[in-house]
Amino acid sequence: MPQVVRSRNGALHGPSPVPPLPHRFRSLADRESVEVLHRAARVLVASLPALTDRLVEALHAQEPAYRAAIDSDRAEVWQEVHHSLRHNVGSLIQPREFRESAHRTSRWIGEIRAEQGVPLDAVLHAFRMGGAMVWQDLVDETARRDPDDIRLLVHVAADVWNFVDEHCGVVADAYRQAERRLSWRRENRQRLMVAALLDGTARIADLAEAAEMLGLPEQGRYAVLAVAVGPRGPGAGAVGGGHGAGLAAASDAGVARHGPGPAARPPVALPAAHPGATALWHPGPDAEFAILPLTGPPGELSELAAALDVPAGTRAGIGSAVEGLAALGDARRLAETALRACPAAGGTVLLDEHLPDALVVSSPALAGALADRVLGPLDRLDPADRDVIVETLTAWLDADGSAQRAGARLYCHRNTVLNRLRRFEQLTGRCLTRPRDAVEVSLALAARRLLGT
């Protein structure tokens, strides 16, 4: 077979970004049939403007995805089609000279159409329509010049259609690569926007764009859920040291495991019926955060907290509701406070239902000082004796001051409970019937439990 055709076919098996075709027809071309192809192709090159006009009209009539682009800027589409035809028809005549430029043109078209959002099927259909029109013109020109030569042109049909398939592969590969880049940029921008909202650094001017990008109402009601796995850190178990810096760094690194784009399994399961089931997840340095859209009644957060499926050893904190995307930074800080108020063993804390505990973890130093002042005298006791008094005091407070219910909980008589409480009062100088002392004792016990002071 002549070098003109052989070089084009052989090049398909060399280094190329285009994956090999699953099946290739055996070329039947010989020197005579290649010469017939070249004669007809040269005529097409001379009449490319007319061929371009016909192909643009055919695209407008037969491919809806191209219709809007042609209506809005016909000249641009015409130039694109003309450029592609010039290089591709030229490749039929001079494969070595035109092959790389033809590939570059096809790659460029794949990329630009991906950026414009034209479906890949429509782009490939357009290329095949162009291939069919070129082939028909080759046949018509050969029949006009010498009808007997059509039998020779048939011998290169497989080569021509392999060429069309090759460029469809180039286009598809470039389109998918561009689509992945665009998807990554879009997802990364979404991550950065979510990080800025949770950090409280989003500009007011950007809120409308953020709402559209994330599919959230700008003035809706929201709460933030914070989730951490494992025990709290030292001291108050502070979450997200550096706050926004950590959130932004996580987004810049592209390590968000949830949220826009392909998502891994969230750290906790939200009830499917709740609007927050489609929450946007975002990673922080020490916890993961979910933006929860709220649309229900005032008790919606309580229901959500009760239905939250939290695995063993996982802590979850839900902050108070806020108004608007601009307040999500405050909502995140409230969720972190709720998370710090979670028991070390795990569980869920709704901030609105644990405000005293939230006060304790919000000021660890003052809470520790209060615990030492109120409970310090107990530390002089034997540890087992001290623990019994603390356990009894906690049970009595949890039972709303009922010695009967506290005794039932501790499996002892109510008088035993009262005796232990009197002993506590004697050791500490506190009076549990005095409201101020009762509040201080409750906060001191919370500080010991939450801060380990």
XYZ file of C-alpha atoms in Angstrom:
453
model
C 0.000 0.000 0.000
C 1.364 3.502 -0.745
C 3.204 5.312 1.995
C 0.554 8.063 2.043
C -2.043 5.747 3.551
C 0.294 3.390 5.368
C 1.928 6.181 7.422
C -1.453 7.396 8.630
C -2.577 3.949 9.702
C 0.710 3.030 11.309
C 0.760 6.207 13.346
C -2.326 5.058 15.198
C -0.275 2.389 16.930
C 2.517 4.727 18.087
C 2.574 6.950 21.202
C -0.670 8.853 21.307
C -3.124 10.117 23.945
C -5.894 8.393 22.001
C -6.674 4.827 23.171
C -6.411 2.221 20.377
C -9.612 1.364 18.573
C -11.147 -1.926 19.675
C -11.224 -3.195 16.087
C -9.657 -1.997 12.856
C -10.524 -3.080 9.356
C -7.799 -4.365 7.121
C -6.957 -1.690 4.588
C -7.618 -2.656 0.965
C -5.998 0.487 -0.441
C -3.468 0.276 -3.259
C -1.637 2.980 -5.151
C -4.398 3.487 -7.710
C -7.196 3.796 -5.142
C -5.113 6.220 -3.046
C -4.568 8.396 -6.114
C -8.342 8.468 -6.692
C -8.827 9.524 -3.051
C -6.227 12.287 -3.364
C -7.770 13.709 -6.540
C -11.199 13.940 -4.960
C -9.818 15.327 -1.686
C -7.973 18.128 -3.520
C -11.259 19.236 -5.048
C -12.804 19.289 -1.534
C -9.960 21.454 -0.258
C -10.643 23.960 -3.043
C -14.356 24.114 -2.136
C -14.055 24.074 1.678
C -16.117 27.249 2.270
C -19.135 25.723 0.508
C -18.623 22.426 2.367
C -18.395 24.335 5.642
C -21.652 26.174 4.873
C -23.476 22.916 4.237
C -22.126 21.256 7.385
C -23.064 24.224 9.589
C -26.590 24.177 8.116
C -26.827 20.424 8.730
C -25.692 20.853 12.335
C -28.272 23.578 12.881
C -31.018 21.359 11.473
C -30.036 17.987 12.952
C -28.135 18.616 16.210
C -30.148 20.627 18.796
C -27.116 21.008 21.087
C -25.344 23.051 18.388
C -28.386 25.094 17.379
C -28.103 27.647 20.199
C -24.362 28.140 19.570
C -24.946 28.672 15.860
C -27.801 31.110 16.509
C -25.755 33.125 18.997
C -22.456 33.230 17.064
C -22.663 31.614 13.658
C -19.318 33.053 12.533
C -17.450 31.424 15.414
C -18.974 27.999 14.758
C -18.296 28.418 11.033
C -14.615 29.143 11.696
C -14.350 26.125 14.009
C -15.923 23.791 11.421
C -13.836 25.229 8.599
C -10.624 24.872 10.598
C -11.440 21.250 11.420
C -12.368 20.350 7.829
C -9.240 22.025 6.431
C -6.920 20.002 8.642
C -8.847 16.744 8.399
C -9.292 16.766 4.635
C -5.664 17.860 4.356
C -4.727 14.790 6.406
C -6.261 12.546 3.738
C -3.793 14.001 1.232
C -0.699 14.628 3.386
C -1.005 12.592 6.615
C 2.459 13.368 7.948
C 2.163 17.113 7.450
C -1.384 17.505 8.781
C -1.861 14.713 11.322
C -0.572 16.554 14.396
C -2.301 19.828 13.551
C -5.531 17.916 12.876
C -5.215 16.236 16.281
C -4.581 19.584 17.961
C -7.698 20.992 16.308
C -9.817 18.035 17.414
C -8.449 18.251 20.953
C -9.195 21.981 21.040
C -12.773 21.400 19.879
C -13.268 18.702 22.525
C -11.991 21.028 25.255
C -13.940 24.110 24.167
C -17.201 22.174 23.827
C -16.720 20.662 27.286
C -16.263 24.165 28.710
C -19.426 25.287 26.925
C -21.388 22.359 28.316
C -22.244 20.837 24.923
C -22.944 17.107 25.516
C -20.182 14.774 24.351
C -22.676 12.728 22.299
C -23.566 15.880 20.371
C -19.891 16.685 19.684
C -19.206 13.150 18.431
C -22.370 13.266 16.323
C -21.130 16.495 14.759
C -17.794 14.881 13.881
C -19.494 11.864 12.356
C -21.834 14.127 10.391
C -18.748 15.902 9.053
C -17.129 12.566 8.208
C -20.240 11.396 6.388
C -20.472 14.649 4.420
C -16.781 14.491 3.433
C -17.127 10.873 2.343
C -20.251 11.631 0.293
C -18.478 14.549 -1.404
C -15.507 12.276 -2.169
C -17.869 9.764 -3.782
C -19.783 12.466 -5.700
C -16.614 14.077 -7.015
C -15.176 10.716 -8.088
C -18.442 9.805 -9.830
C -18.470 13.145 -11.618
C -14.897 12.786 -12.838
C -14.940 9.069 -13.707
C -17.738 6.783 -12.441
C -15.551 3.707 -12.927
C -13.179 4.989 -10.230
C -15.836 4.604 -7.529
C -14.929 0.898 -7.279
C -11.372 1.999 -6.407
C -12.573 4.566 -3.864
C -14.419 1.831 -1.993
C -11.025 0.266 -1.221
C -10.080 3.244 0.984
C -13.473 3.491 2.711
C -12.233 1.630 5.786
C -9.219 3.958 6.022
C -11.394 7.069 5.806
C -13.802 5.846 8.485
C -10.941 4.677 10.688
C -9.653 8.228 10.375
C -13.058 9.580 11.497
C -13.101 7.151 14.429
C -9.566 8.174 15.363
C -10.582 11.809 15.633
C -13.731 10.925 17.550
C -11.403 9.230 20.031
C -9.191 12.331 20.197
C -12.229 14.539 20.783
C -13.695 12.253 23.433
C -10.394 12.003 25.288
C -9.878 15.787 25.274
C -13.515 16.379 26.268
C -13.303 14.034 29.267
C -9.991 15.490 30.419
C -11.426 19.014 30.200
C -14.571 17.846 31.992
C -12.476 16.422 34.843
C -10.505 19.669 35.115
C -13.682 21.736 35.130
C -15.275 19.433 37.689
C -12.234 19.670 39.946
C -12.170 23.470 39.674
C -15.895 23.669 40.384
C -15.676 21.317 43.369
C -12.581 23.074 44.701
C -14.310 26.439 44.417
C -17.312 24.999 46.264
C -15.030 23.661 49.002
C -13.341 27.029 49.353
C -16.709 28.768 49.484
C -18.012 26.386 52.170
C -14.787 26.893 54.133
C -15.179 30.680 53.933
C -18.809 30.463 55.085
C -17.936 28.230 58.034
C -14.944 30.393 58.843
C -17.077 33.534 58.764
C -14.756 35.215 56.239
C -17.080 35.090 53.205
C -17.718 38.549 51.782
C -21.276 39.845 51.841
C -20.969 40.545 48.113
C -20.238 36.838 47.495
C -23.234 35.434 49.397
C -25.619 35.476 46.425
C -23.054 33.588 44.314
C -22.456 31.152 47.178
C -26.183 30.506 47.517
C -26.491 29.744 43.800
C -23.329 27.625 43.721
C -24.333 25.515 46.725
C -28.054 25.398 46.056
C -28.891 27.013 49.415
C -31.146 30.001 50.190
C -29.160 33.072 51.168
C -31.632 34.026 53.930
C -32.583 30.537 55.116
C -32.263 29.124 58.638
C -29.239 26.952 59.331
C -27.436 25.043 62.011
C -24.028 23.390 61.909
C -23.223 19.860 63.033
C -19.671 19.116 64.217
C -18.463 15.518 64.403
C -15.229 14.106 65.803
C -14.085 10.534 66.268
C -12.112 9.484 69.329
C -11.497 11.153 72.682
C -11.225 14.882 73.177
C -7.823 16.504 73.156
C -6.095 17.909 76.213
C -7.797 20.460 78.436
C -11.163 21.501 77.044
C -10.740 19.345 74.009
C -10.763 22.414 71.801
C -11.799 21.736 68.240
C -10.400 23.422 65.151
C -7.535 25.387 66.639
C -6.985 28.253 64.246
C -10.540 27.648 63.005
C -10.733 29.270 59.583
C -7.077 28.745 58.776
C -7.521 25.023 59.269
C -10.723 24.930 57.244
C -9.173 26.860 54.383
C -6.029 24.742 54.447
C -8.093 21.583 54.235
C -9.934 22.970 51.216
C -6.762 24.197 49.490
C -5.315 20.735 49.835
C -8.420 19.261 48.248
C -8.945 16.750 51.045
C -12.667 17.293 51.601
C -14.174 13.857 51.925
C -17.754 15.016 51.641
C -19.803 17.831 50.170
C -19.971 18.746 46.470
C -18.771 16.150 44.076
C -18.202 12.439 44.723
C -18.700 11.885 48.443
C -17.374 9.344 50.865
C -19.632 8.046 53.611
C -20.434 10.834 56.132
C -19.159 10.270 59.704
C -22.737 10.084 61.046
C -25.996 9.096 59.395
C -28.630 11.821 59.210
C -32.316 10.806 59.177
C -33.411 10.481 55.561
C -36.616 12.472 56.090
C -34.761 15.500 57.441
C -33.773 18.297 55.006
C -30.280 18.130 56.498
C -29.889 14.624 55.083
C -28.404 16.364 52.024
C -26.090 18.442 54.208
C -22.845 19.859 52.846
C -19.963 18.209 54.683
C -16.614 19.874 55.113
C -13.444 18.761 56.962
C -11.726 20.799 59.651
C -8.423 20.072 61.381
C -10.001 18.151 64.273
C -13.643 17.678 63.280
C -15.954 17.460 60.303
C -18.739 19.961 59.822
C -22.126 19.726 58.128
C -24.251 22.696 57.132
C -27.842 21.759 57.997
C -30.643 23.642 56.194
C -33.617 24.092 58.557
C -37.166 24.331 57.277
C -39.230 22.763 60.049
C -40.753 23.880 63.372
C -38.722 25.196 66.351
C -38.274 21.658 67.741
C -36.639 20.466 64.529
C -33.121 20.390 65.982
C -34.237 18.363 69.011
C -35.803 15.772 66.708
C -32.679 15.701 64.570
C -30.409 15.227 67.588
C -32.583 12.366 68.853
C -32.604 10.638 65.458
C -28.913 11.116 64.698
C -27.132 7.797 64.194
C -23.799 8.310 65.968
C -21.374 5.335 65.975
C -19.736 4.289 69.224
C -16.780 6.498 70.143
C -17.993 9.355 67.947
C -18.924 12.761 69.366
C -21.460 15.018 67.661
C -22.363 18.587 68.562
C -25.223 20.589 67.059
C -25.142 24.351 67.455
C -28.069 26.737 67.756
C -30.000 27.846 64.674
C -28.867 31.006 62.877
C -30.402 33.158 60.169
C -28.746 33.357 56.751
C -25.534 32.135 55.157
C -23.677 35.125 56.584
C -24.117 33.706 60.104
C -22.654 30.252 59.368
C -19.356 31.220 61.002
C -21.229 31.805 64.272
C -23.126 28.541 63.762
C -19.851 26.658 63.370
C -18.448 28.103 66.599
C -21.638 27.130 68.428
C -21.353 23.603 67.025
C -17.734 23.388 68.222
C -18.865 24.449 71.692
C -21.514 21.723 71.656
C -18.890 19.223 70.524
C -16.609 20.144 73.424
C -19.556 19.530 75.757
C -19.913 15.936 74.502
C -18.954 13.113 76.866
C -15.516 11.693 76.160
C -17.060 8.295 75.431
C -19.157 9.751 72.612
C -22.730 10.812 72.006
C -24.723 13.773 70.736
C -25.077 17.181 72.377
C -27.590 19.774 71.216
C -26.254 23.100 72.426
C -29.676 24.539 73.259
C -30.276 21.679 75.689
C -26.838 21.799 77.360
C -26.173 25.492 77.878
C -24.648 25.128 81.388
C -22.168 22.582 80.031
C -21.466 24.957 77.153
C -20.633 27.705 79.642
C -18.167 25.390 81.355
C -16.276 24.351 78.209
C -16.302 27.904 76.861
C -14.119 29.084 79.730
C -12.027 26.123 80.884
C -9.782 28.142 83.191
C -12.664 29.711 85.129
C -14.554 26.417 85.182
C -11.491 24.653 86.587
C -11.100 27.307 89.276
C -14.766 26.902 90.243
C -14.421 23.114 90.422
C -11.353 23.405 92.691
C -13.122 25.917 94.937
C -16.345 23.894 95.310
C -15.105 20.283 95.145
C -11.526 20.725 96.346
C -12.302 19.634 99.953
C -13.435 16.229 98.620
C -9.968 15.579 97.234
C -8.682 15.057 100.775
C -10.880 11.942 101.102
C -10.013 8.434 100.087
C -10.687 8.247 96.272
C -13.356 5.556 96.680
C -15.134 7.596 99.364
C -14.887 10.752 97.267
C -16.298 8.997 94.189
C -19.318 7.742 96.152
C -20.193 11.274 97.270
C -19.731 12.708 93.780
C -21.848 9.913 92.254
C -24.606 10.499 94.798
C -24.525 14.253 94.303
C -24.736 13.815 90.517
C -27.635 11.359 90.756
C -29.522 13.687 93.146
C -29.135 16.653 90.756
C -30.164 14.510 87.764
C -33.253 13.459 89.733
C -34.242 17.105 90.222
C -33.415 16.973 93.947
C -35.434 13.823 94.708
C -33.636 11.574 97.194
C -36.163 8.831 96.452
C -35.426 8.715 92.716
C -31.698 9.141 93.305
C -31.744 6.184 95.700
C -33.548 4.057 93.136
C -30.945 4.951 90.585
C -28.083 4.135 92.975
C -29.780 1.029 94.437
C -29.736 2.425 97.974
C -32.235 3.846 100.483
C -33.240 7.507 100.257
C -31.859 8.059 103.763
C -28.454 6.886 102.535
C -28.651 9.522 99.813
C -29.562 12.218 102.347
C -26.726 11.207 104.670
C -24.192 11.459 101.859
C -25.532 14.858 100.807
C -25.264 16.176 104.401
C -21.698 14.935 104.547
C -20.929 16.815 101.336
C -22.360 19.985 102.845
C -20.279 19.544 105.989
C -17.059 18.999 104.022
C -17.533 21.871 101.570
C -19.539 24.376 103.555
C -22.130 24.460 100.777
C -25.893 24.293 101.279
C -27.699 22.399 98.563
C -31.003 24.070 99.344
C -29.477 27.479 98.632
C -30.009 28.178 94.877
C -26.646 29.860 94.356
C -24.744 27.000 95.976
C -26.724 24.436 93.971
C -25.826 26.219 90.721
C -22.136 26.355 91.641
C -22.113 22.681 92.611
C -23.787 21.729 89.329
C -21.262 23.724 87.284
C -18.341 22.352 89.308
C -19.479 18.777 88.670
C -19.805 19.558 84.958
C -16.271 20.965 84.918
C -14.884 17.793 86.526
C -16.808 15.618 84.090
C -16.020 17.556 80.919
C -12.586 18.993 81.620
C -11.110 16.331 83.865
C -10.008 18.977 86.363
